[in-house]
mmCIF file of C-alpha atoms and ligand atoms in Angstrom:
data_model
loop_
_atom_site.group_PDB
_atom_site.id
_atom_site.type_symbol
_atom_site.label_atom_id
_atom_site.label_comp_id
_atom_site.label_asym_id
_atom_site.label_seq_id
_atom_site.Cartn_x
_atom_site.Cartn_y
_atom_site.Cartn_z
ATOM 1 C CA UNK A 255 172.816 69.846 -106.611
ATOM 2 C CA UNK A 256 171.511 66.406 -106.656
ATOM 3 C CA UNK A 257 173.662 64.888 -108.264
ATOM 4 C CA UNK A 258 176.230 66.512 -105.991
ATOM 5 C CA UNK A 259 174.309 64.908 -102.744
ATOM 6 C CA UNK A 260 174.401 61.326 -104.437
ATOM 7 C CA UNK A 261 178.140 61.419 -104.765
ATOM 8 C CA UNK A 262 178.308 62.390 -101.151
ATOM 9 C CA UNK A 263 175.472 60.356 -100.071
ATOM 10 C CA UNK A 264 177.935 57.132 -102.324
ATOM 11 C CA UNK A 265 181.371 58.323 -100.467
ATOM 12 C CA UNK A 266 179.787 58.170 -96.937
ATOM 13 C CA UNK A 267 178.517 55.152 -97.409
ATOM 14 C CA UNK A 268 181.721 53.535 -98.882
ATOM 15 C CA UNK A 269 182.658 50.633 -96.680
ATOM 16 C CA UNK A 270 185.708 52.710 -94.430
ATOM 17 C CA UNK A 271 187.785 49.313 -94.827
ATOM 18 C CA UNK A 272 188.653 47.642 -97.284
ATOM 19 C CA UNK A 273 189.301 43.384 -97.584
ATOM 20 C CA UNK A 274 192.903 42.523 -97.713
ATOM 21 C CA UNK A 275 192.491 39.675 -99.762
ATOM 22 C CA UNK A 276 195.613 37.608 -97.723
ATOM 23 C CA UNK A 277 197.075 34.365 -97.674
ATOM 24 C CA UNK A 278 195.124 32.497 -94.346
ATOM 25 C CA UNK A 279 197.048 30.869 -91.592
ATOM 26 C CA UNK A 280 194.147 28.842 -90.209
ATOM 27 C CA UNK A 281 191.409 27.602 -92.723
ATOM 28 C CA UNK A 282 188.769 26.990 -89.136
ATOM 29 C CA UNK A 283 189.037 30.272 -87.436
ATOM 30 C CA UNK A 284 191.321 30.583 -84.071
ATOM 31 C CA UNK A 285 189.354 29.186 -81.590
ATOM 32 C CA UNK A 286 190.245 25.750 -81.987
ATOM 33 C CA UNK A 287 193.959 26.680 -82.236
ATOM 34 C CA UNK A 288 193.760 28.845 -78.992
ATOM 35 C CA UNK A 289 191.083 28.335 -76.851
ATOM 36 C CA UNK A 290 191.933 25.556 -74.951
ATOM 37 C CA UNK A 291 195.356 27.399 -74.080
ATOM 38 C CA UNK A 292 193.125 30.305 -72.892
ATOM 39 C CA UNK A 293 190.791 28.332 -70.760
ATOM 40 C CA UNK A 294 193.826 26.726 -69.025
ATOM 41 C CA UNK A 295 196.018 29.365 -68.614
ATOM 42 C CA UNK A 296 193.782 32.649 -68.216
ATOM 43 C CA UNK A 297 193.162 32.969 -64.965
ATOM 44 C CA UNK A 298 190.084 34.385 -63.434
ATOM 45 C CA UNK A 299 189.900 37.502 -61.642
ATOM 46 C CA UNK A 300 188.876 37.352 -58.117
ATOM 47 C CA UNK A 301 185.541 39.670 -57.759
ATOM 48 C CA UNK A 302 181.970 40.030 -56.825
ATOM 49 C CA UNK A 303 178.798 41.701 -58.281
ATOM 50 C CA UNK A 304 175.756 42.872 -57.033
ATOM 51 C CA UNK A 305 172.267 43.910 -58.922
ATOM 52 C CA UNK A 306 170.494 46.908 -59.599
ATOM 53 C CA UNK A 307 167.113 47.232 -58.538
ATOM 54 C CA UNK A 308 164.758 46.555 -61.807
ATOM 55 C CA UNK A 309 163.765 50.467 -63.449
ATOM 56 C CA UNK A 310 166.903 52.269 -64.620
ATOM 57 C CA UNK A 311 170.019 50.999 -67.135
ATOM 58 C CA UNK A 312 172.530 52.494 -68.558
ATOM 59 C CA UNK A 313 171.963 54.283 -71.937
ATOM 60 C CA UNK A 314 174.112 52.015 -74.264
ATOM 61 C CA UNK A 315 171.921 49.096 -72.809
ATOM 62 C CA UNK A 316 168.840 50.770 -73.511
ATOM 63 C CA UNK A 317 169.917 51.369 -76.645
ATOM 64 C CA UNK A 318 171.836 48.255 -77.585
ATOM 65 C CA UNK A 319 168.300 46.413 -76.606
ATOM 66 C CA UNK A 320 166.662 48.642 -79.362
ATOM 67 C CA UNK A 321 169.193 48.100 -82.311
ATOM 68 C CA UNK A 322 169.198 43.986 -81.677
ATOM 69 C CA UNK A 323 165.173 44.113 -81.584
ATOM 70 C CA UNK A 324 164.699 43.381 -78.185
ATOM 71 C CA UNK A 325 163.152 45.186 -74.942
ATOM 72 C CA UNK A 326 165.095 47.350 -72.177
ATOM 73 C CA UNK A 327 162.465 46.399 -69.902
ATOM 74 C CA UNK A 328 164.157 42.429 -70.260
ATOM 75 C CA UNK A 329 167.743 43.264 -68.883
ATOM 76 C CA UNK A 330 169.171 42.619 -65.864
ATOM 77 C CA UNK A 331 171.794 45.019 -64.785
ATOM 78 C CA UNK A 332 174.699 44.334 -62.606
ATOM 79 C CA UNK A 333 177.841 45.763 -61.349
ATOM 80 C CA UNK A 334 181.217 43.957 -61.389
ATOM 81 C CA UNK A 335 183.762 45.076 -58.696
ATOM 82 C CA UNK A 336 187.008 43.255 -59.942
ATOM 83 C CA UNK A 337 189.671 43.078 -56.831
ATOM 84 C CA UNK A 338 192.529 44.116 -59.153
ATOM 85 C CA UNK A 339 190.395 47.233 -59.884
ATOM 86 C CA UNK A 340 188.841 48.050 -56.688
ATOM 87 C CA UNK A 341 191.765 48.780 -54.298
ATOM 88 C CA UNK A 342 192.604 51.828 -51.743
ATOM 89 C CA UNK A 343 195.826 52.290 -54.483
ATOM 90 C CA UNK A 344 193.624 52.706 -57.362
ATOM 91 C CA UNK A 345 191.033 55.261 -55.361
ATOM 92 C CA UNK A 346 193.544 57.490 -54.152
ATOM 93 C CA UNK A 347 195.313 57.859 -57.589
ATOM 94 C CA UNK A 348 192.194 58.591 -59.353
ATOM 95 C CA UNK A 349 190.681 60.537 -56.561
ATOM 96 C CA UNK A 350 187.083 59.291 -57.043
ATOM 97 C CA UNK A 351 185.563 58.321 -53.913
ATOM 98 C CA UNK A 352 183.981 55.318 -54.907
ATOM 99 C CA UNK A 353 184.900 51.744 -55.745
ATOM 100 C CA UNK A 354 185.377 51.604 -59.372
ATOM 101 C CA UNK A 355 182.435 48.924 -60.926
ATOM 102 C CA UNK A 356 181.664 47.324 -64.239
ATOM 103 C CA UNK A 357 178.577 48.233 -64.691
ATOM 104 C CA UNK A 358 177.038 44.859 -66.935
ATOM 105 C CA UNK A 359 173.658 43.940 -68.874
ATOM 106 C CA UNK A 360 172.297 40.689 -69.611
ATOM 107 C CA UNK A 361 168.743 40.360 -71.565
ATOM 108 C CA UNK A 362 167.161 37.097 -69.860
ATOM 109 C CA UNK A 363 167.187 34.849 -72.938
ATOM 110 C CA UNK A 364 171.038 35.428 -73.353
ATOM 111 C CA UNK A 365 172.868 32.877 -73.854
ATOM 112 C CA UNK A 366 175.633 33.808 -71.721
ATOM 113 C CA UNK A 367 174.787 33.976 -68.010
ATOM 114 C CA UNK A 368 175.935 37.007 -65.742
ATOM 115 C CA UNK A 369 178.994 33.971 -64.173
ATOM 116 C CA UNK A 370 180.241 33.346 -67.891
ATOM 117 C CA UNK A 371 179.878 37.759 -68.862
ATOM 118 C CA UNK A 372 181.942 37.838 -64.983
ATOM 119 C CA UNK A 373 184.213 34.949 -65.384
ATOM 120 C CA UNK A 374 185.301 35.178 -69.008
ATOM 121 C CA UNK A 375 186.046 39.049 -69.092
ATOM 122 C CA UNK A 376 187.659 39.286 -65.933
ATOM 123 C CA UNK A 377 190.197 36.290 -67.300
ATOM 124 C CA UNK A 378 191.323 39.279 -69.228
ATOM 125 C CA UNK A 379 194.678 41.337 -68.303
ATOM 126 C CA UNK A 380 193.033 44.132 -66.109
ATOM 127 C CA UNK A 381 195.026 46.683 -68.293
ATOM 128 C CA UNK A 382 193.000 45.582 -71.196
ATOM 129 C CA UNK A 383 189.951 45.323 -69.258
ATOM 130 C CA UNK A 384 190.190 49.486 -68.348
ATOM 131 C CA UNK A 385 189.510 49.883 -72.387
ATOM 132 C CA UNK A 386 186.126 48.910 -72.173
ATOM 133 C CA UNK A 387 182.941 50.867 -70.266
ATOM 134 C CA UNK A 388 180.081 48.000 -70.345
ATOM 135 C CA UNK A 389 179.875 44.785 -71.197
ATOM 136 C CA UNK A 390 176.444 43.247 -72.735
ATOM 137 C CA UNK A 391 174.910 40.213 -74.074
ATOM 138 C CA UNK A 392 171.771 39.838 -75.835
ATOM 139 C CA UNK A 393 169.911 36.481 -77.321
ATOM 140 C CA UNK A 394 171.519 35.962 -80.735
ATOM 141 C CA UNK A 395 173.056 33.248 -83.685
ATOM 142 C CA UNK A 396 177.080 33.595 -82.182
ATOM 143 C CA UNK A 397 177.926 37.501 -83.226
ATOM 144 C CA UNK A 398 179.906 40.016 -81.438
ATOM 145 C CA UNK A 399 180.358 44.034 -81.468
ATOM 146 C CA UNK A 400 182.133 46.781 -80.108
ATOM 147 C CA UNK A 401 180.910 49.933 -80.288
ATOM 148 C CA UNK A 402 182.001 53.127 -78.240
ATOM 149 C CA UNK A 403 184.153 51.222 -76.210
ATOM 150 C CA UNK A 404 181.043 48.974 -75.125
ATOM 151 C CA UNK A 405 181.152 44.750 -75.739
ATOM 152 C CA UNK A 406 178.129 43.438 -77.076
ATOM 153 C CA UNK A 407 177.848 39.165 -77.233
ATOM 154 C CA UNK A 408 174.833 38.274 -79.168
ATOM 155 C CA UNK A 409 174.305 34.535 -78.315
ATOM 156 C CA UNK A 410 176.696 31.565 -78.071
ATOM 157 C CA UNK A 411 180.074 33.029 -77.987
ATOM 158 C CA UNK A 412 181.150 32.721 -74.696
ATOM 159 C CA UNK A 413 184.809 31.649 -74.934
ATOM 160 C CA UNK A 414 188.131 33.502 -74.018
ATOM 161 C CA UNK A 415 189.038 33.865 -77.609
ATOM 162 C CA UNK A 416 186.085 35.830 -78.632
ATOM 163 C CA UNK A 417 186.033 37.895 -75.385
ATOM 164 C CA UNK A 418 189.977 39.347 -75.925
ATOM 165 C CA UNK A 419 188.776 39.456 -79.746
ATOM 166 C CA UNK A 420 185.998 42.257 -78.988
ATOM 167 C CA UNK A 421 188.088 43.885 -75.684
ATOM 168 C CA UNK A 422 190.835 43.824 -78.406
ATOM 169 C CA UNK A 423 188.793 46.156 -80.765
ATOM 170 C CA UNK A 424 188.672 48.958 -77.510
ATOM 171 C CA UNK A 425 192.129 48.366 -76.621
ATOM 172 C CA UNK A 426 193.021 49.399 -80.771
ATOM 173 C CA UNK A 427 190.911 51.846 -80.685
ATOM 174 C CA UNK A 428 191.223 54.009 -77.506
ATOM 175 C CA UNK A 429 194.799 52.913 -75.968
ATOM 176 C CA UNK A 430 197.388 54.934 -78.130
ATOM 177 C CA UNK A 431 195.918 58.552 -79.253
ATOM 178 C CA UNK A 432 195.431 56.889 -82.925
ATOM 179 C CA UNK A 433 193.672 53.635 -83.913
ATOM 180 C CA UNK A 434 196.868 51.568 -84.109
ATOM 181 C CA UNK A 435 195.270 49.016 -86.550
ATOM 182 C CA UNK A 436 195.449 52.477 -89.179
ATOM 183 C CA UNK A 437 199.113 53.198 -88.796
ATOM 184 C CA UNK A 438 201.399 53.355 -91.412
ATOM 185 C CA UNK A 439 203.545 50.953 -89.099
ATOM 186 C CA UNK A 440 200.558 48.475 -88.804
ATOM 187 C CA UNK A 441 199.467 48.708 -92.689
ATOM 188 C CA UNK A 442 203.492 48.319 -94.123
ATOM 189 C CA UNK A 443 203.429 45.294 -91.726
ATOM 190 C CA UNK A 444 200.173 43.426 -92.991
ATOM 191 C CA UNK A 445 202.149 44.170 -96.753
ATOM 192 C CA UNK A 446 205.390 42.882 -95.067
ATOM 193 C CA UNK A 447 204.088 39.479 -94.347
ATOM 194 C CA UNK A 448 202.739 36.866 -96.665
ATOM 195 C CA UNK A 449 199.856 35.834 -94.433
ATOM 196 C CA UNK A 450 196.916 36.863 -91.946
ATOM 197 C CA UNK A 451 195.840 35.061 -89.142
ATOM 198 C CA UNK A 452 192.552 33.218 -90.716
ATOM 199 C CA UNK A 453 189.234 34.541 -92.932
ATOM 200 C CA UNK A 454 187.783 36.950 -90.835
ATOM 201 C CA UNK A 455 191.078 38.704 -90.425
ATOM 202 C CA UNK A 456 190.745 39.372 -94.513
ATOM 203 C CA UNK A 457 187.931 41.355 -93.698
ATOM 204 C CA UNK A 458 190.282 44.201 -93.107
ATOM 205 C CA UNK A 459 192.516 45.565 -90.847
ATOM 206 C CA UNK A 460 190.762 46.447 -88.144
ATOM 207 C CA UNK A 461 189.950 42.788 -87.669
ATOM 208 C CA UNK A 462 193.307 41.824 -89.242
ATOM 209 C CA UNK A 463 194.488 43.630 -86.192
ATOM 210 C CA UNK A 464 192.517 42.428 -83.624
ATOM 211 C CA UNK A 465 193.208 38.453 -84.745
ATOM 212 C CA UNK A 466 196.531 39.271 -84.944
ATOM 213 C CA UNK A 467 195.734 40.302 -81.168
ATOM 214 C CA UNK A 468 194.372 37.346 -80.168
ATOM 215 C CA UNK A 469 197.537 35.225 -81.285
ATOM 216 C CA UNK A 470 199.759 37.559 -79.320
ATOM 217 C CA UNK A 471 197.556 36.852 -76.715
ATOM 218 C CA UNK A 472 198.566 32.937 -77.103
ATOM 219 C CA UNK A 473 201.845 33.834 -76.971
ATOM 220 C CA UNK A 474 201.778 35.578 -73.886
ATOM 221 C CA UNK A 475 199.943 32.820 -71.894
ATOM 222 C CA UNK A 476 200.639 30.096 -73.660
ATOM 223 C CA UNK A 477 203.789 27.664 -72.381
ATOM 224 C CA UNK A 478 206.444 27.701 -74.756
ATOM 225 C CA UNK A 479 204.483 30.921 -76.989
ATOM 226 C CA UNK A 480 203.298 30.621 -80.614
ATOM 227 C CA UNK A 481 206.022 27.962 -81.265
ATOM 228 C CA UNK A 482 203.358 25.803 -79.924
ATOM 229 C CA UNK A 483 200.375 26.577 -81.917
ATOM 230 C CA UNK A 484 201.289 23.970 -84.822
ATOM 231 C CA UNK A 485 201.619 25.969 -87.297
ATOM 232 C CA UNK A 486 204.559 28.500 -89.253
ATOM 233 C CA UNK A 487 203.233 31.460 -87.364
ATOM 234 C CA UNK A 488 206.002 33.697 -88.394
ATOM 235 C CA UNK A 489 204.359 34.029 -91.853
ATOM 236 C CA UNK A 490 202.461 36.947 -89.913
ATOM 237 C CA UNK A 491 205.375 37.929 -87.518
ATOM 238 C CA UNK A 492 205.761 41.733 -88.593
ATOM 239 C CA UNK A 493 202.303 42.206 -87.759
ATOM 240 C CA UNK A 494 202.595 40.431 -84.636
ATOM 241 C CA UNK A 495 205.700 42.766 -83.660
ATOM 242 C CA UNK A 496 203.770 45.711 -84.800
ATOM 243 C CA UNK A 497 200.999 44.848 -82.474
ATOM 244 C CA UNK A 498 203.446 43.977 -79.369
ATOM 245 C CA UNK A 499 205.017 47.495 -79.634
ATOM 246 C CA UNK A 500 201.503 49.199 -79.854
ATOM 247 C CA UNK A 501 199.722 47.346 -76.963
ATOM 248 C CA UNK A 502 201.722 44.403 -75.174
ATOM 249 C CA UNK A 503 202.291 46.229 -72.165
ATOM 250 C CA UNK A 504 198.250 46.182 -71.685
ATOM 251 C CA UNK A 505 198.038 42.712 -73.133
ATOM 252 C CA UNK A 506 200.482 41.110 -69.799
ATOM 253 C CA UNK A 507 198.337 39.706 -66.808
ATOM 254 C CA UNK A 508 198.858 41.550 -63.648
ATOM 255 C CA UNK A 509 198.773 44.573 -62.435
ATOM 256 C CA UNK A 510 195.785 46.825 -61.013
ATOM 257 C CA UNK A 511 193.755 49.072 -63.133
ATOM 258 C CA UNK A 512 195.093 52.652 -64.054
ATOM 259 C CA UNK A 513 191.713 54.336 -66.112
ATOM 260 C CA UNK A 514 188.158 53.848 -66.442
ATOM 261 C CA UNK A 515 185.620 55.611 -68.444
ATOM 262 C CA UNK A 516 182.814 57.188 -67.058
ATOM 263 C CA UNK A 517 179.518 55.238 -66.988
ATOM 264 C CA UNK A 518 177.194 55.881 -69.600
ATOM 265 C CA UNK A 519 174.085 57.956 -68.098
ATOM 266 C CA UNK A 520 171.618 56.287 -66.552
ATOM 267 C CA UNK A 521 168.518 56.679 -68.013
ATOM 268 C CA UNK A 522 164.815 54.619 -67.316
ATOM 269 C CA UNK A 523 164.138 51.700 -69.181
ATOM 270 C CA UNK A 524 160.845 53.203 -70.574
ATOM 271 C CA UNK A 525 157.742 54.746 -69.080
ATOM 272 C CA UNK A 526 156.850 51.502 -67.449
ATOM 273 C CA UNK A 527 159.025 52.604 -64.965
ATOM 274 C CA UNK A 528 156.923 54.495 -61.860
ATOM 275 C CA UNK A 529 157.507 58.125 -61.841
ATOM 276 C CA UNK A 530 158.501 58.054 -57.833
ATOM 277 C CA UNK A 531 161.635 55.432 -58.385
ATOM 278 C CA UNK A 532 164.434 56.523 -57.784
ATOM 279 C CA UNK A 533 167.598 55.901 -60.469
ATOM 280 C CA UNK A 534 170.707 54.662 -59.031
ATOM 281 C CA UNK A 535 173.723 56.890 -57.658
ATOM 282 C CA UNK A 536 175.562 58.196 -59.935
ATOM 283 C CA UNK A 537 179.156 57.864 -60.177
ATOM 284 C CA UNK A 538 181.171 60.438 -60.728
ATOM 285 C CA UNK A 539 181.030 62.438 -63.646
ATOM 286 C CA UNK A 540 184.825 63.733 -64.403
ATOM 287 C CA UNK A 541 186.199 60.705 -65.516
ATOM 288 C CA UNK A 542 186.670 60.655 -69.605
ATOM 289 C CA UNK A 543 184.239 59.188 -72.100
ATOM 290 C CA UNK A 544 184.995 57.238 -74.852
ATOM 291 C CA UNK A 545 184.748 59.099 -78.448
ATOM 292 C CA UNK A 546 182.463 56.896 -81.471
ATOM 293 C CA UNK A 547 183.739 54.046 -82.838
ATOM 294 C CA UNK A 548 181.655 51.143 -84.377
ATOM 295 C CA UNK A 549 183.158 47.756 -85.482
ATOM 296 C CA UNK A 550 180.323 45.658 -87.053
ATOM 297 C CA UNK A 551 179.090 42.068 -85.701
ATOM 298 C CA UNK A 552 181.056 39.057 -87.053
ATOM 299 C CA UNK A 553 179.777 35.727 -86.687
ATOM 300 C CA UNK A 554 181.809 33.221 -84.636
ATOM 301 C CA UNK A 555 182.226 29.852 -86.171
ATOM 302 C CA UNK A 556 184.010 26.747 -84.348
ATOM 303 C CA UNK A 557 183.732 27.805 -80.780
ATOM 304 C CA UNK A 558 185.806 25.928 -78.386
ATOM 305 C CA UNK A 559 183.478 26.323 -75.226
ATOM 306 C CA UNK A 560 184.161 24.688 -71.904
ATOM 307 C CA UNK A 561 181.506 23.771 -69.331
ATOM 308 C CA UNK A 562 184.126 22.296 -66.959
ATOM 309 C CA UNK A 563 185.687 25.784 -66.718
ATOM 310 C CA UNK A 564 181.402 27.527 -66.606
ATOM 311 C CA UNK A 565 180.678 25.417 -63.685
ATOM 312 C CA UNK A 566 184.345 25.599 -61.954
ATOM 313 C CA UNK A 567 183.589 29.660 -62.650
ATOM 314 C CA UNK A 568 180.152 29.053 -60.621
ATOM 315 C CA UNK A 569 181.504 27.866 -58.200
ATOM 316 C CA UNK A 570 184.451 30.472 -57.644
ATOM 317 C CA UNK A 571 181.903 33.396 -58.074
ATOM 318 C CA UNK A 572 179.972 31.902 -54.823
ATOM 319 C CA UNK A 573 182.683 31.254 -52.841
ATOM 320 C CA UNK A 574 183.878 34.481 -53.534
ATOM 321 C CA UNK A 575 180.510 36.632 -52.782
ATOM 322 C CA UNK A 576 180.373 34.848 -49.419
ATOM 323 C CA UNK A 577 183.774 36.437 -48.733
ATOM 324 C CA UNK A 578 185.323 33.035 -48.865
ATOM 325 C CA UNK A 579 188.604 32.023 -50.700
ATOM 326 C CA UNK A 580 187.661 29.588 -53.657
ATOM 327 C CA UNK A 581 188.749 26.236 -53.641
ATOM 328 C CA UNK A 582 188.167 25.374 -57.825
HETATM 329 C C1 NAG B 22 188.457 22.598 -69.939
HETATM 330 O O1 NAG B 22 189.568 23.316 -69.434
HETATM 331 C C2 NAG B 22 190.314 22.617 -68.483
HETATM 332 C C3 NAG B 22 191.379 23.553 -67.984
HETATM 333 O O2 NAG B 22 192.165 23.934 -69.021
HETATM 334 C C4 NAG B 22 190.876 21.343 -69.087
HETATM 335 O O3 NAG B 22 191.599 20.615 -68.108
HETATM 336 C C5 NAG B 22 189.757 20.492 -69.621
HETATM 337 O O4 NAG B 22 190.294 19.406 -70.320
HETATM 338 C C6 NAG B 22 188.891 21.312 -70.562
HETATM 339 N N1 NAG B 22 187.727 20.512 -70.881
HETATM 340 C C7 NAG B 22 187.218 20.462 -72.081
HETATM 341 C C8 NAG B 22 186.008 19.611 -72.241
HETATM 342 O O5 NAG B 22 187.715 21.052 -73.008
HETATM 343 C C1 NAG B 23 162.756 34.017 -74.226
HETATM 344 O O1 NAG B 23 162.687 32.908 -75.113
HETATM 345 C C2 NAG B 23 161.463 32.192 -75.044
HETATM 346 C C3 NAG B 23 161.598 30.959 -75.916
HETATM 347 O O2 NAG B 23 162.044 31.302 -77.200
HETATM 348 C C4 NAG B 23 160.327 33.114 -75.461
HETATM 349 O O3 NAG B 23 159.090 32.442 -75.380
HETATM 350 C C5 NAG B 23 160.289 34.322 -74.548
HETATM 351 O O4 NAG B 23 159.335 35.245 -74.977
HETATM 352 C C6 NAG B 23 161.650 35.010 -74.505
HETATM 353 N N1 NAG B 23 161.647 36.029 -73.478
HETATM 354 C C7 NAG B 23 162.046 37.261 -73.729
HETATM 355 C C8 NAG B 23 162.007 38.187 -72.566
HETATM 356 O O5 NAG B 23 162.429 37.628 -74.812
#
């Protein structure tokens, strides 16, 4: 018998992936091959936010506070309403009577400010975007999750490359009724081509996928495509096909919103909170909710950040809450 339970206890604790041990296309990560594409040519979506009194958050936040070692009681929770997501089109098809929000949590000592969490995830194609529930960002060294279709940013990592990096881990996970970075299709096409985008996508193919993801990305946005990366892309370009047949359509800017999840439940942020306050409204409750799914933290190296583009995105986000078109 116990020697039985060891065996299972080994198997379940098996790493689920395994390293593909692949040629690299970039030696320094992507960032510095694609950000400043990204900055330039993802555009920001138009959109305003408003906070929640201090007292409840979302479970996943509450949570998500606890596993990175820091306090519920520290977030600030806001909700997002993107104007691609928002409109009378969108209510009507869904039949919710409420305007569709992003509901968002920031600890206080994040390094990423509620403008950057706004600015660099609604740069993202809205179709993408409808992947993911909440978005968070905790203090941290320059890691990122996803885990049941939530975004965690733990620290400095607040460019467009990481952002459709972590969205890109939702969008392979819950878009097509299987994870497309497990298909047969997906795997042949990794053994098809003699190299992977850079390190991290050796890890395996879940991230293999997801890099992979962020170079389609490039060539979506980027004038004249991957041609102008500066470098033979093509060593990869089964994979990259693969990937464009499993999720371009989501991956093209435009477009409103066709999905959401439901929220996660709201829940107190601990006993702190005074028995007589009152939690938020909650949304409604027949909208789907993402199954598990866990992709660890990776640590972002070579960032290509932007503060022309944070304080331009400052700037937008005011003129937009006063109802004003934005001039930057
Ligand atoms: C920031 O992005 C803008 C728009 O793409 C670009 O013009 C500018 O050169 C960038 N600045 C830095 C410091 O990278
Ligand atoms: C934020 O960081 C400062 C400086 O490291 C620290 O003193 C403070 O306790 C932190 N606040 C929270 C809420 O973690």
């Amino acid at each position: 018998m116990f020697a039985l339970s060891v065996v299972g206890a080994l198997v379940l604790a098996a790493p689920a992936f395994a390293a593909l041990g692949r040629p690299i296309l970039f030696s320094d990560g992507l960032s510095p091959h694609v950000d400043s594409s990204f900055w330039a040519h993802l555009n920001p979506t138009q959109s305003t936010w408003s906070q929640w009194d201090w007292g409840y958050t979302p479970q996943t936040c509450y949570n998500n506070a606890n596993s990175n070692g820091v306090s519920p009681y520290d977030f600030e929770i806001f909700a997002v309403k993107y104007t691609d997501c928002s409109n009378a089109w969108v209510l009507r098809l869904m039949g919710y009577g409420y305007f569709p929000t992003l509901s968002s949590c920031r600890h206080h000592n994040a390094s990423l400010s509620q403008i950057d969490m706004i600015d660099l995830f609604g740069r993202l194609p809205v179709h993408e975007r409808q992947w993911v529930r909440h978005i968070i960002a905790v203090p941290g060294g320059g890691s990122a999750y996803m885990s049941n279709a939530d975004v965690v940013f733990q620290g400095p990592v607040g460019t467009p490359s990481v952002f459709q990096h972590e969205v890109g881990h939702a969008v392979d996970f819950y878009k097509n009724s299987v994870r497309s970075s497990g298909t047969s299709q997906f795997i042949n096409a990794i053994n098809a081509d003699s190299c992977v985008p850079d390190s991290y996508a050796n890890s395996n193919e879940v991230e293999d996928y997801t890099q992979v993801g962020v170079l389609a990305m490039y060539d979506i946005v980027n004038p004249g495509g991957l041609d102008g990366i500066g470098a033979n892309w093509r060593c990869l370009v089964n994979q990259k096909n693969a990937l464009d047949g499993f999720q371009r359509d989501h991956m093209t800017p435009g477009g409103a919103c066709t999905r959401r999840w439901a929220d996660d439940v709201t829940v107190k942020m601990g006993p702190a909170v005074p028995r007589q306050k009152r939690a938020p409204i909650e949304q409604a409750s027949d909208l789907p909710v993402p199954g598990p799914s866990y992709v660890a933290p990776h640590a972002f190296q070579n960032l290509v950040f932007n503060a022309t583009e944070q304080l331009k995105a400052k700037l937008r986000q005011a003129a937009w809450q006063k109802g004003e078109a934005a001039t930057v």
